[in-house]
Tab-separated table of C-alpha atoms in Angstrom:
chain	number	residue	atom	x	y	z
A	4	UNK	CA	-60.001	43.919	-15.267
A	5	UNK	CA	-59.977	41.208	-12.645
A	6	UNK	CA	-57.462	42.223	-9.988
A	7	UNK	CA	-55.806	39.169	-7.278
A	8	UNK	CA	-56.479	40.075	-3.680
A	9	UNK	CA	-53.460	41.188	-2.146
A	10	UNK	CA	-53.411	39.804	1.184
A	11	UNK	CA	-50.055	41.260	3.146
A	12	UNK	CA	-49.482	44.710	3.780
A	13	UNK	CA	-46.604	43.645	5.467
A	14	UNK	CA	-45.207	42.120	1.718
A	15	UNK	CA	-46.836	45.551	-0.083
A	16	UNK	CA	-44.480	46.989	1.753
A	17	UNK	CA	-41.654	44.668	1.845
A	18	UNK	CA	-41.652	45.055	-2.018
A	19	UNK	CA	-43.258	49.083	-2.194
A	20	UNK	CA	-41.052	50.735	-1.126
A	21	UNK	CA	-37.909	51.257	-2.733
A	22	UNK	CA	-38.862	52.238	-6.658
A	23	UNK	CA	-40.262	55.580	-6.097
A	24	UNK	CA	-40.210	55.758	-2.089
A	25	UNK	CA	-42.510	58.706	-2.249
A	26	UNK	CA	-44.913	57.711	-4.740
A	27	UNK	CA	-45.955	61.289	-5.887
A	28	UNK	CA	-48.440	59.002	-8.389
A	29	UNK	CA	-49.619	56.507	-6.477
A	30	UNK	CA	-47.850	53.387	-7.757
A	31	UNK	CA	-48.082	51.341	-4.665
A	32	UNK	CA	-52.197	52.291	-4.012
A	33	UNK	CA	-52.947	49.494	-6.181
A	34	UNK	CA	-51.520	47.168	-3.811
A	35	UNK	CA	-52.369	48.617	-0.464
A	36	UNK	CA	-56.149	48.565	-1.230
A	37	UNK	CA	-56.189	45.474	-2.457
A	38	UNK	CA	-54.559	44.230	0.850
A	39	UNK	CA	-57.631	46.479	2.463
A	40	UNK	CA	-60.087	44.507	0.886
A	41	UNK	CA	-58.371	41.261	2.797
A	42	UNK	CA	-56.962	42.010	5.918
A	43	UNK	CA	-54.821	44.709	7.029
A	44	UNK	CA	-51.475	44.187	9.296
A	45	UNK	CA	-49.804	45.876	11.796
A	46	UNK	CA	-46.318	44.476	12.033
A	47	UNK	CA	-44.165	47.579	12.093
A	48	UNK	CA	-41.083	46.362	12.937
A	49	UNK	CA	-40.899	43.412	10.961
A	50	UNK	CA	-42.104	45.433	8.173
A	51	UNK	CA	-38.952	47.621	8.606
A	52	UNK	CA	-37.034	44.446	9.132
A	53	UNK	CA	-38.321	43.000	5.571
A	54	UNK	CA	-38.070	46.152	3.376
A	55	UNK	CA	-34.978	46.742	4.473
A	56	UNK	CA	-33.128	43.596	4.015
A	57	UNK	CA	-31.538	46.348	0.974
A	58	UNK	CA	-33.341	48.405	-1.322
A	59	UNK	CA	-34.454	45.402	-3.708
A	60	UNK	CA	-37.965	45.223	-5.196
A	61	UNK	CA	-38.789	45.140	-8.822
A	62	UNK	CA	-37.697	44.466	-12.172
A	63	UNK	CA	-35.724	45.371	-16.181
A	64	UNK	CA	-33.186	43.386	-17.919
A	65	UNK	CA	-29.860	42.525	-16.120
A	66	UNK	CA	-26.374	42.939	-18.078
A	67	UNK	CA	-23.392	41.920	-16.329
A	68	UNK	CA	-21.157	44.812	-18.423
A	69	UNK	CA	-21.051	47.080	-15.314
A	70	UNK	CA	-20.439	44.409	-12.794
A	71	UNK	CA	-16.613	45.063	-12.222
A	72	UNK	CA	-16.908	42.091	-9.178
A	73	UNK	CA	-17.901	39.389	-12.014
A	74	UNK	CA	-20.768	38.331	-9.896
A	75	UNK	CA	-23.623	36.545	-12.241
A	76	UNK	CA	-26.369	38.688	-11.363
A	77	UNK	CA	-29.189	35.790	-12.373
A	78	UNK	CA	-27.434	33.456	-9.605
A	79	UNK	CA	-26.927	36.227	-7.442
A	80	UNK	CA	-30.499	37.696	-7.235
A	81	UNK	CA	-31.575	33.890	-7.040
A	82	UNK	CA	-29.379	33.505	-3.977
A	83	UNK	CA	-30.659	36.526	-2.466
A	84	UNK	CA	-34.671	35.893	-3.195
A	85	UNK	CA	-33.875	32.479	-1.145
A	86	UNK	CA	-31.897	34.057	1.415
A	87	UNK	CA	-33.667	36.858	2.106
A	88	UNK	CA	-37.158	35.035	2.560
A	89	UNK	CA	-35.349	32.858	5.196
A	90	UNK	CA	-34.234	35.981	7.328
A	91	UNK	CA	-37.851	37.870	6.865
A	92	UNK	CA	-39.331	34.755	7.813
A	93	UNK	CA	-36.704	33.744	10.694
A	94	UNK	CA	-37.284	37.505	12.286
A	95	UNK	CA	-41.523	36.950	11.716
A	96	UNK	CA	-41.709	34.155	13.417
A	97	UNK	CA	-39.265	34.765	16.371
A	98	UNK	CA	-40.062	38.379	16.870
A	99	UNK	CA	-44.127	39.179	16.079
A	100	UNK	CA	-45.611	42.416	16.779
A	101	UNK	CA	-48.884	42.838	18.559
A	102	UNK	CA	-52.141	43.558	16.601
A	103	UNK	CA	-50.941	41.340	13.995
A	104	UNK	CA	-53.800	40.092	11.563
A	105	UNK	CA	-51.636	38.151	9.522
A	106	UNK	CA	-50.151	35.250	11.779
A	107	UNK	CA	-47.699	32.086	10.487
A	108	UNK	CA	-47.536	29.303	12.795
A	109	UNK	CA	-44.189	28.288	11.261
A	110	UNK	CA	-41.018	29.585	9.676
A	111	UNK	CA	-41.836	26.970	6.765
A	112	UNK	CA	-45.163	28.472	6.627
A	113	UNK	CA	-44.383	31.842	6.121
A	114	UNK	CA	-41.416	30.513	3.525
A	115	UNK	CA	-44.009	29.089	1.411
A	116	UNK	CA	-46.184	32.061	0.902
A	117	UNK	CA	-42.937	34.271	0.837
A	118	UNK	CA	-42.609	31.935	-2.464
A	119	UNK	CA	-45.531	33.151	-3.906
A	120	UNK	CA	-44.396	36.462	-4.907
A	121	UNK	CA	-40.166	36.553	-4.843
A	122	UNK	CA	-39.765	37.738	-8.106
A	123	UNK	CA	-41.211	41.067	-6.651
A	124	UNK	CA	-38.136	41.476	-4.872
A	125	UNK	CA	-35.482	41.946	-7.449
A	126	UNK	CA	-36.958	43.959	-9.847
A	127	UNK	CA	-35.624	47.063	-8.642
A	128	UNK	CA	-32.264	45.238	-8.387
A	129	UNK	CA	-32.486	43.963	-11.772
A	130	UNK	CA	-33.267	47.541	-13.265
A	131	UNK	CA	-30.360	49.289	-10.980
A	132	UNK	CA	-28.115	46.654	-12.190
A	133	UNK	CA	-29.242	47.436	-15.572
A	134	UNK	CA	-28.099	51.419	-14.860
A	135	UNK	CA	-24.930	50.558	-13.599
A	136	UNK	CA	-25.110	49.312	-9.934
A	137	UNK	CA	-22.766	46.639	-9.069
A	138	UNK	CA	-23.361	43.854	-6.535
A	139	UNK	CA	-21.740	43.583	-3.209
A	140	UNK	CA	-21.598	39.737	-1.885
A	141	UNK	CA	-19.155	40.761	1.282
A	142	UNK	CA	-21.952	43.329	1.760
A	143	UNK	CA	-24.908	40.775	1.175
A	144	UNK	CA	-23.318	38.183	3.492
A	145	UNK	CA	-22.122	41.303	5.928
A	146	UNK	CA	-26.046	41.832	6.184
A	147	UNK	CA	-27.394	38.836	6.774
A	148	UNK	CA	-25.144	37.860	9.024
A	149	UNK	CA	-26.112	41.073	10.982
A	150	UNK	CA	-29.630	40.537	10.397
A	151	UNK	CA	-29.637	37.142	12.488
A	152	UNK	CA	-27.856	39.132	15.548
A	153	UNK	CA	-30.096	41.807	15.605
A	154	UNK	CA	-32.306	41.827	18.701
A	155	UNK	CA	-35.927	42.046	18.494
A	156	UNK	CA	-37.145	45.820	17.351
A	157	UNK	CA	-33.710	46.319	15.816
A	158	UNK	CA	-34.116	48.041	12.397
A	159	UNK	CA	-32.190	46.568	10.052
A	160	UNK	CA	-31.992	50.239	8.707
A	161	UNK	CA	-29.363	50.612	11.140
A	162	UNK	CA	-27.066	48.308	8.943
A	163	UNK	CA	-24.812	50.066	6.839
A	164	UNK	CA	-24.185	46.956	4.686
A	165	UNK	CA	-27.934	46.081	4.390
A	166	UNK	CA	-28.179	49.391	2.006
A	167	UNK	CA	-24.754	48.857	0.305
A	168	UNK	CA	-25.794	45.465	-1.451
A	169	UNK	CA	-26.409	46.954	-4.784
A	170	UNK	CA	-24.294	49.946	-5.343
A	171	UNK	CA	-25.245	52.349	-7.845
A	172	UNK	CA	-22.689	54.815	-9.726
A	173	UNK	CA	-25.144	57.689	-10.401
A	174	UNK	CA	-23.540	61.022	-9.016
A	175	UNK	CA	-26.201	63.921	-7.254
A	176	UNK	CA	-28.197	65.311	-10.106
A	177	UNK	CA	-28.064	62.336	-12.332
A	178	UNK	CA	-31.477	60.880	-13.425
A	179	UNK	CA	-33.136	57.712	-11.494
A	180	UNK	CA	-35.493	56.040	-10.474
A	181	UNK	CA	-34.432	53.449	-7.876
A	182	UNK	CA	-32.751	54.246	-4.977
A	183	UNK	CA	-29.962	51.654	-6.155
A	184	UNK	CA	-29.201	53.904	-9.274
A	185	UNK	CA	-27.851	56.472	-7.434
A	186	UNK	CA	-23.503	56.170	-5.695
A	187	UNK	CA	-25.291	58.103	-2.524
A	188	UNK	CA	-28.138	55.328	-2.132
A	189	UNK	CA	-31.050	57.954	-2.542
A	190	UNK	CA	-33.031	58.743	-5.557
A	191	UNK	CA	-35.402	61.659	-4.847
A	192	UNK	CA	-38.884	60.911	-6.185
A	193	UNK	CA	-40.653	63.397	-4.028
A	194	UNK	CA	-41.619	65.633	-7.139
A	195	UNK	CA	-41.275	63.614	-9.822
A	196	UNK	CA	-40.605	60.203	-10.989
A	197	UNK	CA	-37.875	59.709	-12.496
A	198	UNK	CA	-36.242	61.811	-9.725
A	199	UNK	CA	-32.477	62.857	-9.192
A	200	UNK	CA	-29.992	61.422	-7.432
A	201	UNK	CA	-29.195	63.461	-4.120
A	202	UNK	CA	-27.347	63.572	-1.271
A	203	UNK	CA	-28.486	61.929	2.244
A	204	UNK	CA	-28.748	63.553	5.194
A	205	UNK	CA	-26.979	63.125	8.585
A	206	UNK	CA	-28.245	63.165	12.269
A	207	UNK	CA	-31.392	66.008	12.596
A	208	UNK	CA	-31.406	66.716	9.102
A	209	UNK	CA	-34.800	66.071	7.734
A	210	UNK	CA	-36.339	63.176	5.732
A	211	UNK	CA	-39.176	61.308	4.753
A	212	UNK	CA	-37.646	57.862	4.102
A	213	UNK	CA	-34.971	56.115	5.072
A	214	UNK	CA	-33.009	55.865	2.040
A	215	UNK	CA	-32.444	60.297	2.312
A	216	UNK	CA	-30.037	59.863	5.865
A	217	UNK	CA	-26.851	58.264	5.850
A	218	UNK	CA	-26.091	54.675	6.063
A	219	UNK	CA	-26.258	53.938	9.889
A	220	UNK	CA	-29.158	56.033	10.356
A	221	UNK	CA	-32.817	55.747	10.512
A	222	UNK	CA	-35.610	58.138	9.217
A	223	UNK	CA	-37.865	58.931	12.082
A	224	UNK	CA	-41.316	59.508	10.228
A	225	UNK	CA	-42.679	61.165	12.999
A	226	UNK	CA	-39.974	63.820	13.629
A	227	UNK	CA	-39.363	63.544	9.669
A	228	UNK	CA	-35.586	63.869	10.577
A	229	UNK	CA	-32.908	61.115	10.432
A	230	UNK	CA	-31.950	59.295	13.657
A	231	UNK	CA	-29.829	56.869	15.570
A	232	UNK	CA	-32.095	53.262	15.807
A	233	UNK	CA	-32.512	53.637	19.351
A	234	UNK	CA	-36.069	53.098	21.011
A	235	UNK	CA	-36.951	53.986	24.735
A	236	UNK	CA	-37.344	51.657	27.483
A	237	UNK	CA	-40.431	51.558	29.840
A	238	UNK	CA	-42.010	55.866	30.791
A	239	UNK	CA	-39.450	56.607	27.777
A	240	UNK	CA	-41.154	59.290	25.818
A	241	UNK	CA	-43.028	58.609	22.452
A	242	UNK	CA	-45.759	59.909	19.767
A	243	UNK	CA	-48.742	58.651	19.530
A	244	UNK	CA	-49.402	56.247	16.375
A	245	UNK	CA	-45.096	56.317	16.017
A	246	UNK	CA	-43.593	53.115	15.269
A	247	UNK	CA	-40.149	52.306	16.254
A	248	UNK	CA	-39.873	54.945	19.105
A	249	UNK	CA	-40.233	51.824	21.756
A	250	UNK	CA	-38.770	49.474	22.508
A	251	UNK	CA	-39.469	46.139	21.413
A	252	UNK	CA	-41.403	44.604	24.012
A	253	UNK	CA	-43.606	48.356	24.898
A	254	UNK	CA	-46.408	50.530	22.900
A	255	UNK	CA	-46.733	53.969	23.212
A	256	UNK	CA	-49.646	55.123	25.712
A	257	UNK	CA	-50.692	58.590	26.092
A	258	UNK	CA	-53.752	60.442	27.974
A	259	UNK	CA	-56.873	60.451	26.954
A	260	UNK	CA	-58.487	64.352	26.649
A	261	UNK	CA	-58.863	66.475	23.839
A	262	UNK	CA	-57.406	67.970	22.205
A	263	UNK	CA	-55.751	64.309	20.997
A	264	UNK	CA	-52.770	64.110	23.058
A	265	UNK	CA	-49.379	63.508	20.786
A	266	UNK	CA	-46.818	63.107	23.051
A	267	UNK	CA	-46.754	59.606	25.340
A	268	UNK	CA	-44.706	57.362	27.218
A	269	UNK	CA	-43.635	53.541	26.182
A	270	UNK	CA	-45.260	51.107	28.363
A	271	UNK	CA	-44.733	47.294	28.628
A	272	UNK	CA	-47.277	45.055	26.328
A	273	UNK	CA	-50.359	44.574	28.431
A	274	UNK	CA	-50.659	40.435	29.821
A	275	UNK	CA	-53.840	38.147	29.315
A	276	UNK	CA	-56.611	39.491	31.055
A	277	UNK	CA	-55.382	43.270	30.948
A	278	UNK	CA	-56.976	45.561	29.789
A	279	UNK	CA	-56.359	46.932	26.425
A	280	UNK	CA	-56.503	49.412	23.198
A	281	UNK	CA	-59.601	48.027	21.544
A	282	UNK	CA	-60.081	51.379	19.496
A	283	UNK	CA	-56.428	52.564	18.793
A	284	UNK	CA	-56.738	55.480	20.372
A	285	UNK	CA	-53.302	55.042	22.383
A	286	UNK	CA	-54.787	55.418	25.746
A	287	UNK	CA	-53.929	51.688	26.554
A	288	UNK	CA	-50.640	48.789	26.119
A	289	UNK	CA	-51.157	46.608	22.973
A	290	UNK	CA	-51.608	43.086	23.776
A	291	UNK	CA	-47.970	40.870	23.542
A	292	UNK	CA	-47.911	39.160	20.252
A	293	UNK	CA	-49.412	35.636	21.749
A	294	UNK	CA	-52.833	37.256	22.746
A	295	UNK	CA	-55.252	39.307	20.760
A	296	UNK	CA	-57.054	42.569	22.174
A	297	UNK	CA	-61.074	41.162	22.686
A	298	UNK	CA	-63.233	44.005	21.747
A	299	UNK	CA	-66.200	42.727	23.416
A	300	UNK	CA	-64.084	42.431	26.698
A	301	UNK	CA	-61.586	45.268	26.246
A	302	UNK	CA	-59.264	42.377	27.417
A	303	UNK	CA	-55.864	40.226	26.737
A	304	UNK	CA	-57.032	36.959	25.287
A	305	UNK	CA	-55.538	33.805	24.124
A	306	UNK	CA	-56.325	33.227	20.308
A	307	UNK	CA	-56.968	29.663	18.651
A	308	UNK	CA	-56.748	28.723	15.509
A	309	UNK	CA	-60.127	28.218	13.317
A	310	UNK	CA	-60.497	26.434	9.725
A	311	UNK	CA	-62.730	27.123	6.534
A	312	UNK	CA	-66.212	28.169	7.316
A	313	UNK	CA	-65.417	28.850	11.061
A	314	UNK	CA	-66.452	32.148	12.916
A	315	UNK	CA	-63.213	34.574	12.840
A	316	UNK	CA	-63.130	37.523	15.518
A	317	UNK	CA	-60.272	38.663	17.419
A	318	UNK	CA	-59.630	35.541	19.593
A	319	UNK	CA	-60.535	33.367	16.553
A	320	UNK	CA	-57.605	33.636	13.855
A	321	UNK	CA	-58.016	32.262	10.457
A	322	UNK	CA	-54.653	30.155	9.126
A	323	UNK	CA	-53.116	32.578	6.754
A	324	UNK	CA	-50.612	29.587	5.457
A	325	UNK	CA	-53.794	27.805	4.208
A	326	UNK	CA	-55.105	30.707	1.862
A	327	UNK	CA	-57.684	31.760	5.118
A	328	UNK	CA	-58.572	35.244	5.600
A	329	UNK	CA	-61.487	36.163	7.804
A	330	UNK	CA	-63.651	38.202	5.588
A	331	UNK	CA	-67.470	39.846	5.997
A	332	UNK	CA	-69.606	37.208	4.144
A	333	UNK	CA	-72.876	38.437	4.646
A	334	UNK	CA	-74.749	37.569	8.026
A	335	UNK	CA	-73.985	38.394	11.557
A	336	UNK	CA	-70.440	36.994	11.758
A	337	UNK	CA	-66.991	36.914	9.764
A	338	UNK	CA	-65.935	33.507	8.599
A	339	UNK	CA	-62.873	32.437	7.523
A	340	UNK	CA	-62.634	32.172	3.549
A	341	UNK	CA	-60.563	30.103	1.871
A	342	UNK	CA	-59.131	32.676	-1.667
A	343	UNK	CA	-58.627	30.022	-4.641
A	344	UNK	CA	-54.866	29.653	-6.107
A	345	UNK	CA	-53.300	27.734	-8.929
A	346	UNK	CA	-55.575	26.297	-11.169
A	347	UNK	CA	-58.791	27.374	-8.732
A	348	UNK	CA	-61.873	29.240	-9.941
A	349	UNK	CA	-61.557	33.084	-9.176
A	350	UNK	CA	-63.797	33.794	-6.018
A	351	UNK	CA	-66.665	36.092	-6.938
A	352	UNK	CA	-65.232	36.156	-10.487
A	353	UNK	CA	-62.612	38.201	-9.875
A	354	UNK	CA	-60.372	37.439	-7.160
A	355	UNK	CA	-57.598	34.970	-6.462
A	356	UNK	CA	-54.622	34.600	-3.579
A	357	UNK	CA	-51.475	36.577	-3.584
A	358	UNK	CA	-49.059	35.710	-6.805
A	359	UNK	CA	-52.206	34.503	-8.924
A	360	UNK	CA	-54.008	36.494	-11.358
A	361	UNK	CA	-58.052	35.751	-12.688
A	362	UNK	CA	-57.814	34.734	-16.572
A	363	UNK	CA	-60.297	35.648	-19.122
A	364	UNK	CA	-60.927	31.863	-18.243
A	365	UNK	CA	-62.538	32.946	-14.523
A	366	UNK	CA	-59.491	30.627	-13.402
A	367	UNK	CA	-56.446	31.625	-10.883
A	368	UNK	CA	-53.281	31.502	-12.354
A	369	UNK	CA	-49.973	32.181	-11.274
A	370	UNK	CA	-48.463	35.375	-11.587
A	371	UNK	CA	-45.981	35.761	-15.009
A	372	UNK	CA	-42.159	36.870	-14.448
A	373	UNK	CA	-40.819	39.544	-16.368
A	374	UNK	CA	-40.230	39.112	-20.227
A	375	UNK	CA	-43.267	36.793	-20.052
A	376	UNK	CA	-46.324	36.913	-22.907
A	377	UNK	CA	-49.213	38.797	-21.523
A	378	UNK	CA	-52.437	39.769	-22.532
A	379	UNK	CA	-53.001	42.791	-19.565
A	380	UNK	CA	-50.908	44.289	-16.765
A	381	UNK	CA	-52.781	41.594	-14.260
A	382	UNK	CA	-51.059	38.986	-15.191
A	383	UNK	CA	-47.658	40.256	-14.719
A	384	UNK	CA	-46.170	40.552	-11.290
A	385	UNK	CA	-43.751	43.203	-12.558
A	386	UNK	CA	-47.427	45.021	-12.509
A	387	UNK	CA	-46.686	46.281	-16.051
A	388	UNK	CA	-47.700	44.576	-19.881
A	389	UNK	CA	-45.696	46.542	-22.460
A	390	UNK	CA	-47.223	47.032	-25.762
A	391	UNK	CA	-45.415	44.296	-27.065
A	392	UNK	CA	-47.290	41.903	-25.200
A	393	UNK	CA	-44.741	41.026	-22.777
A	394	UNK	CA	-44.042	41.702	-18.850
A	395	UNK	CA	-42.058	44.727	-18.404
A	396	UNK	CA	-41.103	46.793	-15.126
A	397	UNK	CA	-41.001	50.621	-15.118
A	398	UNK	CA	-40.375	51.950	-11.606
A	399	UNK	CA	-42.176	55.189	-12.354
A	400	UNK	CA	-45.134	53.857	-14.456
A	401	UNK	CA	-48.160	55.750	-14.055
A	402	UNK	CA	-50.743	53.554	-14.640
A	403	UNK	CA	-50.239	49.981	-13.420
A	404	UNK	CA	-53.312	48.606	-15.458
A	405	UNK	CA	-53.101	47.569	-18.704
C-alpha cells in the first residue's frame, strides 16, 4: 500500500479527535506516524483552538429527516468547512506557539493547505446528522463570533456554543460513536467503540477529554479532571510537559534534579539571545514564536526562510505553504524537500503531500470524498473503501487499510 505523508499534527488532530476520542484501537496512529515521518508540531493551543471549533471531523450520508431547524445540511457543512478554516487560520497566524515546526507566513497560506483536506472535517458531522443530531446556526455563528474575541491561549473549549453546533438526541446509555450522537455531547469510547452515550462531568470530576465535562469547562489532561480555562500568569504554578496551564505568552520551567521534577512555575517566553530549552527537559523558557531555540547555541535566534534544496536546521525554516518539509536526505545536513501533489510523481514511490494519495500509476492524486469509486482505503480521505468499491466513513473502523 502506498500511504501520503501526513505532514500536520496540528490538522491530525484538528480532524482526530472527535470520532472515538479515546481511540482504544488506534484509529488515529495511522495519521500521527505518518506526520512523524515529516515533521512533528508543537502548537498546543492552536491545536485546541482548531479541534475545537465543535466536535466535527469525519464522514456517512446526511438526511435532512431529523433536522427540525430545516437547515440544508450539504450548504451548511459547506459553510462551515469555509468558515471554520478562516478562524483556524486567523488564530494560527495571529497567535503562534513557540517550537512550532510547521510555520505559514500568511493567513492565505495556511487557507490554501487548510483546502487540501476539508472534507475531513465534516465527516463526523455528516454521520451524527445521519443519527439524529440537528444543526445549530445561532450556535455556529454564536461560536465564531466568540472565536474571533478570544484572546490568545483562550481555549475555545471554554465556549459553550462551540460544542452545541451539532446537537445529538441520543439519551445516556444509547449506542454511538461520535460525540455529536449523543443529547449530553459525550460518547464514551474508552472501552469500546461504538461506546455509550454518558453523562459529562462538572468542576473536579475526572476526565480524559474534553467532550466528558460540561459545556464551559475544560479537561485538564494533566490533573485528568475538568476545569475552568484559566492559565497562570508569570511564578504561577504548572506541570511539567502540561499544555494550557500558562498563560499565553509563558512556558512552564521547573528544576533540574532527579528525580524529574513535575511540578513548575510559568515563566515569560525567553527573548533573542536567551538562553533556552534545547532538549525539552523544562528546565528553561521556550523561545517566543518569532525565534527558534539554536541547539548548537542553546540560544534565541531569528529564523529565515530557505527554498528547495537549501540546508534546514532550527534557524533555517523550510516554507510549509510550498509543499517544503526539512527532511534527513542522506549526508551531513537536512534539506528542505519539496513532497509532489496533484498530478506529481510519488517521492520514493510511495509518498505524496497531505490530501493526495500514490496510484497504482506511481502518480499523486488527490484525495476522493466520500461515496467516491475506490480501488483501496488510500485513496479515500474518509480513510475507509467499503467492499463495494466506494469511500465510506466508519468512526470505529478497525483497520483503516484496505
Amino acid at each position: 500500500m502506498k500511504h501520503p505523508i501526513l505532514l500536520l499534527t496540528l490538522v491530525t488532530v484538528l480532524v482526530g479527535v472527535f470520532a472515538c476520542d479515546d481511540d482504544p484501537k488506534g484509529n488515529n496512529a495511522n495519521n500521527a506516524n505518518n506526520a512523524n515521518n515529516v515533521n512533528n508540531t508543537n502548537n498546543t493551543n492552536n491545536v485546541n483552538n482548531v479541534n475545537n471549533v465543535n466536535n466535527v471531523n469525519n464522514t456517512n450520508n446526511v438526511n435532512n429527516a431529523n433536522n427540525v431547524n430545516n437547515v440544508d445540511p450539504v450548504q451548511f457543512l459547506a459553510r462551515f468547512q469555509e468558515e471554520v478554516i478562516a478562524v483556524v487560520c486567523d488564530q494560527f497566524i495571529n497567535c503562534p506557539e513557540p517550537d512550532t515546526d510547521i510555520t505559514f507566513q500568511t493567513v492565505e497560506d495556511c487557507e490554501a493547505f487548510m483546502g487540501l483536506f476539508a472534507a475531513e472535517m465534516v465527516n463526523d458531522a455528516r454521520h451524527a446528522i445521519a443519527e439524529g443530531a440537528r444543526i445549530s446556526e445561532a450556535n455556529f455563528d454564536a461560536c465564531v463570533a466568540a472565536i474571533a474575541a478570544l484572546a490568545c491561549g483562550e481555549d475555545a473549549d471554554s465556549v459553550p456554543e462551540c460544542r452545541q453546533i451539532f446537537n445529538g438526541v441520543k439519551t445516556v446509555g444509547a449506542a454511538c460513536s461520535v460525540h455529536m450522537e449523543c443529547a449530553s455531547g459525550y460518547c464514551d469510547t474508552s472501552l469500546a467503540c461504538p461506546g455509550v452515550c454518558a453523562a459529562t462531568g462538572a468542576a473536579g470530576d475526572p476526565c480524559e477529554v474534553v467532550d466528558a465535562c460540561d459545556f464551559g469547562l475544560v479537561c485538564d489532561t494533566y490533573l485528568g479532571e475538568c476545569a475552568a480555562d484559566a492559565g497562570a500568569g508569570e511564578g504561577g504554578p504548572c506541570h511539567a510537559y502540561s499544555s494550557g496551564e500558562c498563560d499565553y505568552g509563558f512556558s512552564c520551567v521547573v528544576e533540574s534534579g532527579e528525580p524529574e521534577p513535575v511540578e513548575g512555575t510559568c515563566q515569560v517566553w525567553a527573548t533573542e539571545g536567551e538562553a533556552c530549552d534545547t532538549d525539552w527537559s523544562g528546565t528553561l523558557p521556550q523561545c517566543e514564536p518569532s525565534l527558534s531555540c539554536d541547539a548548537a547555541s542553546g540560544l534565541c535566534a531569528t529564523f529565515v526562510w530557505v527554498g528547495q534544496g537549501q540546508v534546514c536546521d532550527d534557524t533555517h525554516r523550510c516554507d510549509f505553504s510550498a509543499q517544503l518539509v526539512c527532511l534527513e536526505v542522506g549526508g551531513p545536513n537536512s534539506l528542505c524537500t519539496r513532497i509532489p501533489g496533484d498530478g506529481e510523481a510519488c517521492m520514493m514511490g510511495q509518498y505524496c503531500f497531505w490530501g493526495h494519495y500514490c496510484g497504482a500509476d506511481v502518480m499523486c492524486h488527490p484525495l476522493k470524498d466520500f461515496g467516491a469509486t475506490c480501488a483501496g482505503s488510500d485513496e479515500c480521505q474518509t480513510s475507509l473503501c467499503g467492499d463495494g468499491g466506494t469511500c465510506e466513513y466508519d468512526p470505529c473502523a478497525e483497520e483503516l487499510d484496505g
